[in-house]
PDB file of C-alpha atoms and ligand atoms in Angstrom:
ATOM      1  CA  MET A   1     -33.318  57.883 -17.958  1.00 63.00           C
ATOM      2  CA  SER A   2     -30.680  59.933 -19.713  1.00 82.00           C
ATOM      3  CA  GLY A   3     -28.731  58.999 -22.784  1.00 92.00           C
ATOM      4  CA  THR A   4     -26.600  60.286 -25.608  1.00 97.00           C
ATOM      5  CA  ALA A   5     -28.495  60.885 -28.814  1.00 98.00           C
ATOM      6  CA  TYR A   6     -27.298  61.899 -32.278  1.00 98.00           C
ATOM      7  CA  VAL A   7     -29.545  64.009 -34.483  1.00 98.00           C
ATOM      8  CA  GLY A   8     -29.080  64.562 -38.209  1.00 98.00           C
ATOM      9  CA  ILE A   9     -29.798  68.115 -39.352  1.00 98.00           C
ATOM     10  CA  GLY A  10     -30.610  68.991 -42.955  1.00 98.00           C
ATOM     11  CA  SER A  11     -32.115  71.796 -45.024  1.00 97.00           C
ATOM     12  CA  ASN A  12     -32.254  72.891 -48.642  1.00 96.00           C
ATOM     13  CA  LEU A  13     -34.710  75.808 -48.520  1.00 95.00           C
ATOM     14  CA  ASP A  14     -34.728  79.412 -47.270  1.00 94.00           C
ATOM     15  CA  ASP A  15     -31.037  79.886 -46.414  1.00 96.00           C
ATOM     16  CA  PRO A  16     -30.226  76.279 -45.504  1.00 97.00           C
ATOM     17  CA  LEU A  17     -27.166  77.093 -43.412  1.00 97.00           C
ATOM     18  CA  ALA A  18     -29.192  79.508 -41.253  1.00 96.00           C
ATOM     19  CA  GLN A  19     -31.981  76.929 -40.948  1.00 97.00           C
ATOM     20  CA  CYS A  20     -29.488  74.303 -39.793  1.00 97.00           C
ATOM     21  CA  GLU A  21     -27.860  76.682 -37.303  1.00 97.00           C
ATOM     22  CA  ALA A  22     -31.295  77.531 -35.887  1.00 97.00           C
ATOM     23  CA  GLY A  23     -32.177  73.851 -35.655  1.00 97.00           C
ATOM     24  CA  LEU A  24     -28.929  73.147 -33.824  1.00 98.00           C
ATOM     25  CA  ALA A  25     -29.608  76.018 -31.394  1.00 97.00           C
ATOM     26  CA  ALA A  26     -33.131  74.719 -30.720  1.00 98.00           C
ATOM     27  CA  LEU A  27     -31.753  71.304 -29.747  1.00 98.00           C
ATOM     28  CA  GLN A  28     -30.105  72.912 -26.750  1.00 97.00           C
ATOM     29  CA  GLY A  29     -33.561  73.161 -25.195  1.00 97.00           C
ATOM     30  CA  LEU A  30     -33.745  69.351 -25.122  1.00 98.00           C
ATOM     31  CA  ALA A  31     -30.289  68.762 -23.702  1.00 98.00           C
ATOM     32  CA  LEU A  32     -28.771  68.340 -20.245  1.00 97.00           C
ATOM     33  CA  GLU A  33     -25.345  69.604 -21.333  1.00 96.00           C
ATOM     34  CA  PRO A  34     -24.040  71.833 -24.118  1.00 97.00           C
ATOM     35  CA  VAL A  35     -24.900  70.319 -27.498  1.00 97.00           C
ATOM     36  CA  ALA A  36     -21.978  69.439 -29.768  1.00 97.00           C
ATOM     37  CA  GLY A  37     -22.347  70.254 -33.462  1.00 97.00           C
ATOM     38  CA  SER A  38     -20.382  68.739 -36.324  1.00 96.00           C
ATOM     39  CA  PRO A  39     -18.970  70.855 -39.132  1.00 96.00           C
ATOM     40  CA  TRP A  40     -21.565  71.678 -41.774  1.00 97.00           C
ATOM     41  CA  TYR A  41     -21.422  70.039 -45.175  1.00 98.00           C
ATOM     42  CA  GLY A  42     -22.999  70.796 -48.498  1.00 98.00           C
ATOM     43  CA  SER A  43     -24.484  67.771 -50.237  1.00 98.00           C
ATOM     44  CA  THR A  44     -26.138  66.914 -53.499  1.00 97.00           C
ATOM     45  CA  PRO A  45     -29.781  65.880 -53.052  1.00 96.00           C
ATOM     46  CA  LEU A  46     -30.672  62.270 -52.507  1.00 95.00           C
ATOM     47  CA  GLY A  47     -34.039  61.897 -54.166  1.00 91.00           C
ATOM     48  CA  PRO A  48     -35.602  63.774 -57.063  1.00 89.00           C
ATOM     49  CA  ALA A  49     -33.225  65.987 -59.034  1.00 87.00           C
ATOM     50  CA  GLY A  50     -34.057  69.637 -59.633  1.00 91.00           C
ATOM     51  CA  GLN A  51     -34.060  70.592 -55.957  1.00 94.00           C
ATOM     52  CA  PRO A  52     -31.385  72.769 -54.327  1.00 96.00           C
ATOM     53  CA  ASP A  53     -28.296  71.295 -52.703  1.00 97.00           C
ATOM     54  CA  TYR A  54     -28.577  70.514 -48.998  1.00 97.00           C
ATOM     55  CA  VAL A  55     -26.696  71.627 -45.931  1.00 98.00           C
ATOM     56  CA  ASN A  56     -26.179  68.743 -43.519  1.00 98.00           C
ATOM     57  CA  GLY A  57     -24.653  68.234 -40.094  1.00 98.00           C
ATOM     58  CA  VAL A  58     -25.070  66.182 -36.945  1.00 98.00           C
ATOM     59  CA  ALA A  59     -25.584  67.140 -33.295  1.00 98.00           C
ATOM     60  CA  ARG A  60     -24.814  65.152 -30.163  1.00 98.00           C
ATOM     61  CA  LEU A  61     -26.934  65.751 -27.098  1.00 98.00           C
ATOM     62  CA  ARG A  62     -27.188  64.305 -23.642  1.00 98.00           C
ATOM     63  CA  THR A  63     -30.889  64.196 -22.944  1.00 98.00           C
ATOM     64  CA  ALA A  64     -33.340  63.006 -20.329  1.00 97.00           C
ATOM     65  CA  LEU A  65     -35.913  62.326 -23.053  1.00 98.00           C
ATOM     66  CA  ALA A  66     -36.580  58.722 -24.048  1.00 97.00           C
ATOM     67  CA  PRO A  67     -36.494  58.014 -27.808  1.00 98.00           C
ATOM     68  CA  ALA A  68     -40.220  58.521 -28.503  1.00 97.00           C
ATOM     69  CA  ALA A  69     -40.340  61.753 -26.508  1.00 98.00           C
ATOM     70  CA  LEU A  70     -37.188  63.031 -28.210  1.00 98.00           C
ATOM     71  CA  LEU A  71     -38.638  62.238 -31.638  1.00 98.00           C
ATOM     72  CA  ALA A  72     -41.811  64.150 -30.764  1.00 98.00           C
ATOM     73  CA  ALA A  73     -39.716  67.103 -29.576  1.00 98.00           C
ATOM     74  CA  LEU A  74     -37.701  67.091 -32.834  1.00 98.00           C
ATOM     75  CA  GLN A  75     -40.897  67.113 -34.886  1.00 97.00           C
ATOM     76  CA  ARG A  76     -42.208  70.005 -32.807  1.00 97.00           C
ATOM     77  CA  ILE A  77     -39.047  72.011 -33.541  1.00 97.00           C
ATOM     78  CA  GLU A  78     -39.334  71.227 -37.270  1.00 96.00           C
ATOM     79  CA  THR A  79     -42.905  72.481 -37.276  1.00 95.00           C
ATOM     80  CA  GLU A  80     -42.093  75.586 -35.222  1.00 95.00           C
ATOM     81  CA  ARG A  81     -39.322  76.371 -37.696  1.00 93.00           C
ATOM     82  CA  GLY A  82     -41.785  76.311 -40.578  1.00 89.00           C
ATOM     83  CA  ARG A  83     -41.358  72.782 -41.870  1.00 86.00           C
ATOM     84  CA  ARG A  84     -44.305  71.725 -44.002  1.00 84.00           C
ATOM     85  CA  ARG A  85     -45.306  68.119 -44.344  1.00 82.00           C
ATOM     86  CA  ASP A  86     -47.488  68.474 -47.425  1.00 85.00           C
ATOM     87  CA  GLY A  87     -44.676  68.540 -49.995  1.00 82.00           C
ATOM     88  CA  PRO A  88     -43.605  65.658 -52.234  1.00 83.00           C
ATOM     89  CA  ARG A  89     -41.918  62.660 -50.638  1.00 85.00           C
ATOM     90  CA  TRP A  90     -38.171  63.262 -50.753  1.00 86.00           C
ATOM     91  CA  GLY A  91     -38.833  66.814 -51.906  1.00 85.00           C
ATOM     92  CA  PRO A  92     -37.074  69.959 -50.670  1.00 89.00           C
ATOM     93  CA  ARG A  93     -37.380  70.848 -47.000  1.00 90.00           C
ATOM     94  CA  ARG A  94     -36.734  73.754 -44.689  1.00 95.00           C
ATOM     95  CA  LEU A  95     -35.538  71.785 -41.682  1.00 97.00           C
ATOM     96  CA  ASP A  96     -35.146  68.081 -41.119  1.00 96.00           C
ATOM     97  CA  LEU A  97     -34.180  66.747 -37.693  1.00 98.00           C
ATOM     98  CA  ASP A  98     -33.652  62.985 -37.814  1.00 98.00           C
ATOM     99  CA  LEU A  99     -33.098  60.909 -34.692  1.00 98.00           C
ATOM    100  CA  LEU A 100     -30.130  58.806 -35.794  1.00 98.00           C
ATOM    101  CA  LEU A 101     -29.091  57.011 -32.620  1.00 98.00           C
ATOM    102  CA  HIS A 102     -30.152  57.084 -28.982  1.00 98.00           C
ATOM    103  CA  GLY A 103     -27.626  55.213 -26.873  1.00 96.00           C
ATOM    104  CA  ALA A 104     -27.848  51.537 -27.758  1.00 95.00           C
ATOM    105  CA  HIS A 105     -31.627  51.615 -28.291  1.00 97.00           C
ATOM    106  CA  GLN A 106     -32.900  49.477 -31.124  1.00 97.00           C
ATOM    107  CA  CYS A 107     -36.495  49.507 -32.314  1.00 97.00           C
ATOM    108  CA  ALA A 108     -38.519  49.247 -35.510  1.00 97.00           C
ATOM    109  CA  GLY A 109     -41.965  50.776 -35.335  1.00 95.00           C
ATOM    110  CA  PRO A 110     -44.386  52.772 -37.463  1.00 95.00           C
ATOM    111  CA  THR A 111     -43.057  56.114 -36.218  1.00 94.00           C
ATOM    112  CA  LEU A 112     -39.513  55.399 -35.050  1.00 97.00           C
ATOM    113  CA  THR A 113     -36.751  53.072 -36.162  1.00 98.00           C
ATOM    114  CA  LEU A 114     -33.435  53.054 -34.322  1.00 98.00           C
ATOM    115  CA  PRO A 115     -30.765  53.221 -35.542  1.00 98.00           C
ATOM    116  CA  HIS A 116     -32.224  55.475 -38.251  1.00 98.00           C
ATOM    117  CA  PRO A 117     -32.614  53.362 -41.404  1.00 96.00           C
ATOM    118  CA  GLY A 118     -30.797  55.937 -43.544  1.00 96.00           C
ATOM    119  CA  LEU A 119     -27.786  56.081 -41.262  1.00 97.00           C
ATOM    120  CA  THR A 120     -25.752  53.408 -42.984  1.00 96.00           C
ATOM    121  CA  HIS A 121     -26.608  54.540 -46.529  1.00 97.00           C
ATOM    122  CA  ARG A 122     -26.054  58.285 -46.444  1.00 98.00           C
ATOM    123  CA  ASN A 123     -22.602  59.822 -46.425  1.00 98.00           C
ATOM    124  CA  PHE A 124     -24.111  63.236 -45.588  1.00 98.00           C
ATOM    125  CA  VAL A 125     -25.130  61.681 -42.261  1.00 98.00           C
ATOM    126  CA  LEU A 126     -22.194  59.376 -41.570  1.00 98.00           C
ATOM    127  CA  VAL A 127     -19.362  61.778 -42.354  1.00 98.00           C
ATOM    128  CA  PRO A 128     -20.451  64.545 -39.936  1.00 98.00           C
ATOM    129  CA  LEU A 129     -21.428  61.895 -37.369  1.00 98.00           C
ATOM    130  CA  LEU A 130     -17.887  60.518 -37.466  1.00 98.00           C
ATOM    131  CA  ASP A 131     -16.461  64.038 -37.162  1.00 97.00           C
ATOM    132  CA  LEU A 132     -18.214  64.174 -33.781  1.00 97.00           C
ATOM    133  CA  ALA A 133     -17.584  60.594 -32.704  1.00 97.00           C
ATOM    134  CA  PRO A 134     -14.863  58.865 -34.749  1.00 97.00           C
ATOM    135  CA  ASP A 135     -15.085  55.601 -32.786  1.00 97.00           C
ATOM    136  CA  LEU A 136     -18.875  55.303 -32.734  1.00 98.00           C
ATOM    137  CA  ARG A 137     -20.351  51.866 -33.368  1.00 97.00           C
ATOM    138  CA  LEU A 138     -23.820  50.611 -34.224  1.00 96.00           C
ATOM    139  CA  PRO A 139     -25.612  48.840 -31.363  1.00 93.00           C
ATOM    140  CA  ASP A 140     -24.524  45.550 -33.002  1.00 93.00           C
ATOM    141  CA  GLY A 141     -20.882  46.587 -32.658  1.00 95.00           C
ATOM    142  CA  THR A 142     -20.142  47.508 -36.281  1.00 95.00           C
ATOM    143  CA  PRO A 143     -17.790  50.516 -36.386  1.00 97.00           C
ATOM    144  CA  LEU A 144     -19.447  53.291 -38.361  1.00 98.00           C
ATOM    145  CA  ARG A 145     -16.036  54.174 -39.741  1.00 97.00           C
ATOM    146  CA  VAL A 146     -16.037  50.939 -41.721  1.00 97.00           C
ATOM    147  CA  ILE A 147     -19.419  51.696 -43.283  1.00 97.00           C
ATOM    148  CA  ALA A 148     -18.423  55.276 -44.066  1.00 97.00           C
ATOM    149  CA  GLY A 149     -15.271  54.037 -45.786  1.00 96.00           C
ATOM    150  CA  ARG A 150     -17.416  51.975 -48.145  1.00 96.00           C
ATOM    151  CA  LEU A 151     -19.758  54.870 -48.912  1.00 96.00           C
ATOM    152  CA  GLY A 152     -17.050  57.393 -49.766  1.00 96.00           C
ATOM    153  CA  ARG A 153     -17.546  61.138 -49.933  1.00 97.00           C
ATOM    154  CA  GLN A 154     -19.057  61.700 -53.316  1.00 97.00           C
ATOM    155  CA  GLY A 155     -21.466  64.630 -53.510  1.00 97.00           C
ATOM    156  CA  LEU A 156     -20.343  65.980 -50.149  1.00 98.00           C
ATOM    157  CA  TRP A 157     -18.269  69.091 -49.450  1.00 97.00           C
ATOM    158  CA  ARG A 158     -17.271  70.796 -46.254  1.00 96.00           C
ATOM    159  CA  LEU A 159     -18.684  74.202 -45.318  1.00 95.00           C
ATOM    160  CA  ARG A 160     -17.619  76.280 -42.343  1.00 67.00           C
ATOM    161  CA  SER A 161     -17.681  74.954 -38.781  1.00 59.00           C
ATOM    162  CA  PRO A 162     -20.520  75.867 -36.417  1.00 49.00           C
ATOM    163  CA  GLY A 163     -20.027  79.180 -34.697  1.00 51.00           C
ATOM    164  CA  ALA A 164     -17.095  80.154 -36.920  1.00 49.00           C
ATOM    165  CA  ALA A 165     -16.857  83.783 -37.934  1.00 45.00           C
ATOM    166  CA  GLY A 166     -18.184  84.803 -41.317  1.00 43.00           C
ATOM    167  CA  THR A 167     -20.634  82.958 -43.503  1.00 43.00           C
ATOM    168  CA  GLY A 168     -20.569  80.763 -46.509  1.00 45.00           C
ATOM    169  CA  VAL A 169     -18.241  78.282 -48.021  1.00 49.00           C
ATOM    170  CA  LEU A 170     -14.636  77.932 -47.011  1.00 48.00           C
ATOM    171  CA  PRO A 171     -12.045  77.952 -49.749  1.00 44.00           C
ATOM    172  CA  PRO A 172     -11.614  74.438 -51.127  1.00 43.00           C
ATOM    173  CA  LEU A 173      -9.435  72.351 -48.855  1.00 41.00           C
ATOM    174  CA  ALA A 174      -6.292  70.734 -50.119  1.00 36.00           C
ATOM    175  CA  GLY A 175      -7.032  67.372 -48.525  1.00 35.00           C
ATOM    176  CA  PRO A 176      -9.588  64.733 -49.427  1.00 37.00           C
ATOM    177  CA  VAL A 177     -12.458  66.621 -47.808  1.00 36.00           C
ATOM    178  CA  ARG A 178     -13.850  68.438 -50.797  1.00 38.00           C
ATOM    179  CA  VAL A 179     -14.758  65.789 -53.316  1.00 34.00           C
ATOM    180  CA  ARG A 180     -17.540  66.574 -55.660  1.00 35.00           C
TER     181      ARG A 180
HETATM  182  N1  ROI B   1     -30.467  64.709 -49.568  1.00 55.06           N
HETATM  183  C1  ROI B   1     -29.425  65.281 -48.955  1.00 55.06           C
HETATM  184  N2  ROI B   1     -28.288  65.461 -49.651  1.00 55.06           N
HETATM  185  N3  ROI B   1     -29.467  65.693 -47.666  1.00 55.06           N
HETATM  186  C2  ROI B   1     -30.603  65.518 -46.924  1.00 55.06           C
HETATM  187  O1  ROI B   1     -30.631  65.903 -45.734  1.00 55.06           O
HETATM  188  C3  ROI B   1     -31.716  64.921 -47.515  1.00 55.06           C
HETATM  189  N4  ROI B   1     -32.868  64.709 -46.826  1.00 55.06           N
HETATM  190  C4  ROI B   1     -33.913  64.109 -47.374  1.00 55.06           C
HETATM  191  C5  ROI B   1     -33.906  63.614 -48.784  1.00 55.06           C
HETATM  192  C6  ROI B   1     -35.054  64.251 -49.540  1.00 55.06           C
HETATM  193  C7  ROI B   1     -34.076  62.089 -48.772  1.00 55.06           C
HETATM  194  N5  ROI B   1     -32.679  63.918 -49.491  1.00 55.06           N
HETATM  195  C8  ROI B   1     -31.617  64.512 -48.870  1.00 55.06           C
HETATM  196  O2  ROI B   1     -34.986  63.911 -46.644  1.00 55.06           O
END
């Protein structure tokens, strides 16, 4: 069985942009075709204050792995990349790879819920997801664009695109992208 999956990528420790780029590169090992990466965004932390800002993005991959196997593979990459699971809940993290959507799969279990429960509440997930797939809908048919419109873009700012030359933050954009 192959399907199209979307994976949320996040980091706020140890050069977050480099961590996210490395996470994106590692996803290629799980994919049947070249992985597509969204632009990277900076985001203010959801959760306890006093932790560094995050870098967030989303990847799209065609994969032969079923949802549970893909989740296990994502957790293996997190661990290989030095993610520790003994920190505080909602505390800072080196690399987070969240399975957001896997085709039209829907499930709610102890280890995996699809669509990801945070998907419809977090603009740092929805905005890059819609950059990749502007017409994407939830399995129940709701256009994600509608949900993203309600959430707005507060606490989210655009960084450079994946693979672009140079590093760091682009100059502020004139349009509505950089709202903080
Ligand atoms: N906050 C932001 N902005 N981005 C994240 O990726 C993120 N991930 C998390 C928590 C701690 C909930 N907060 C976050 O796991």
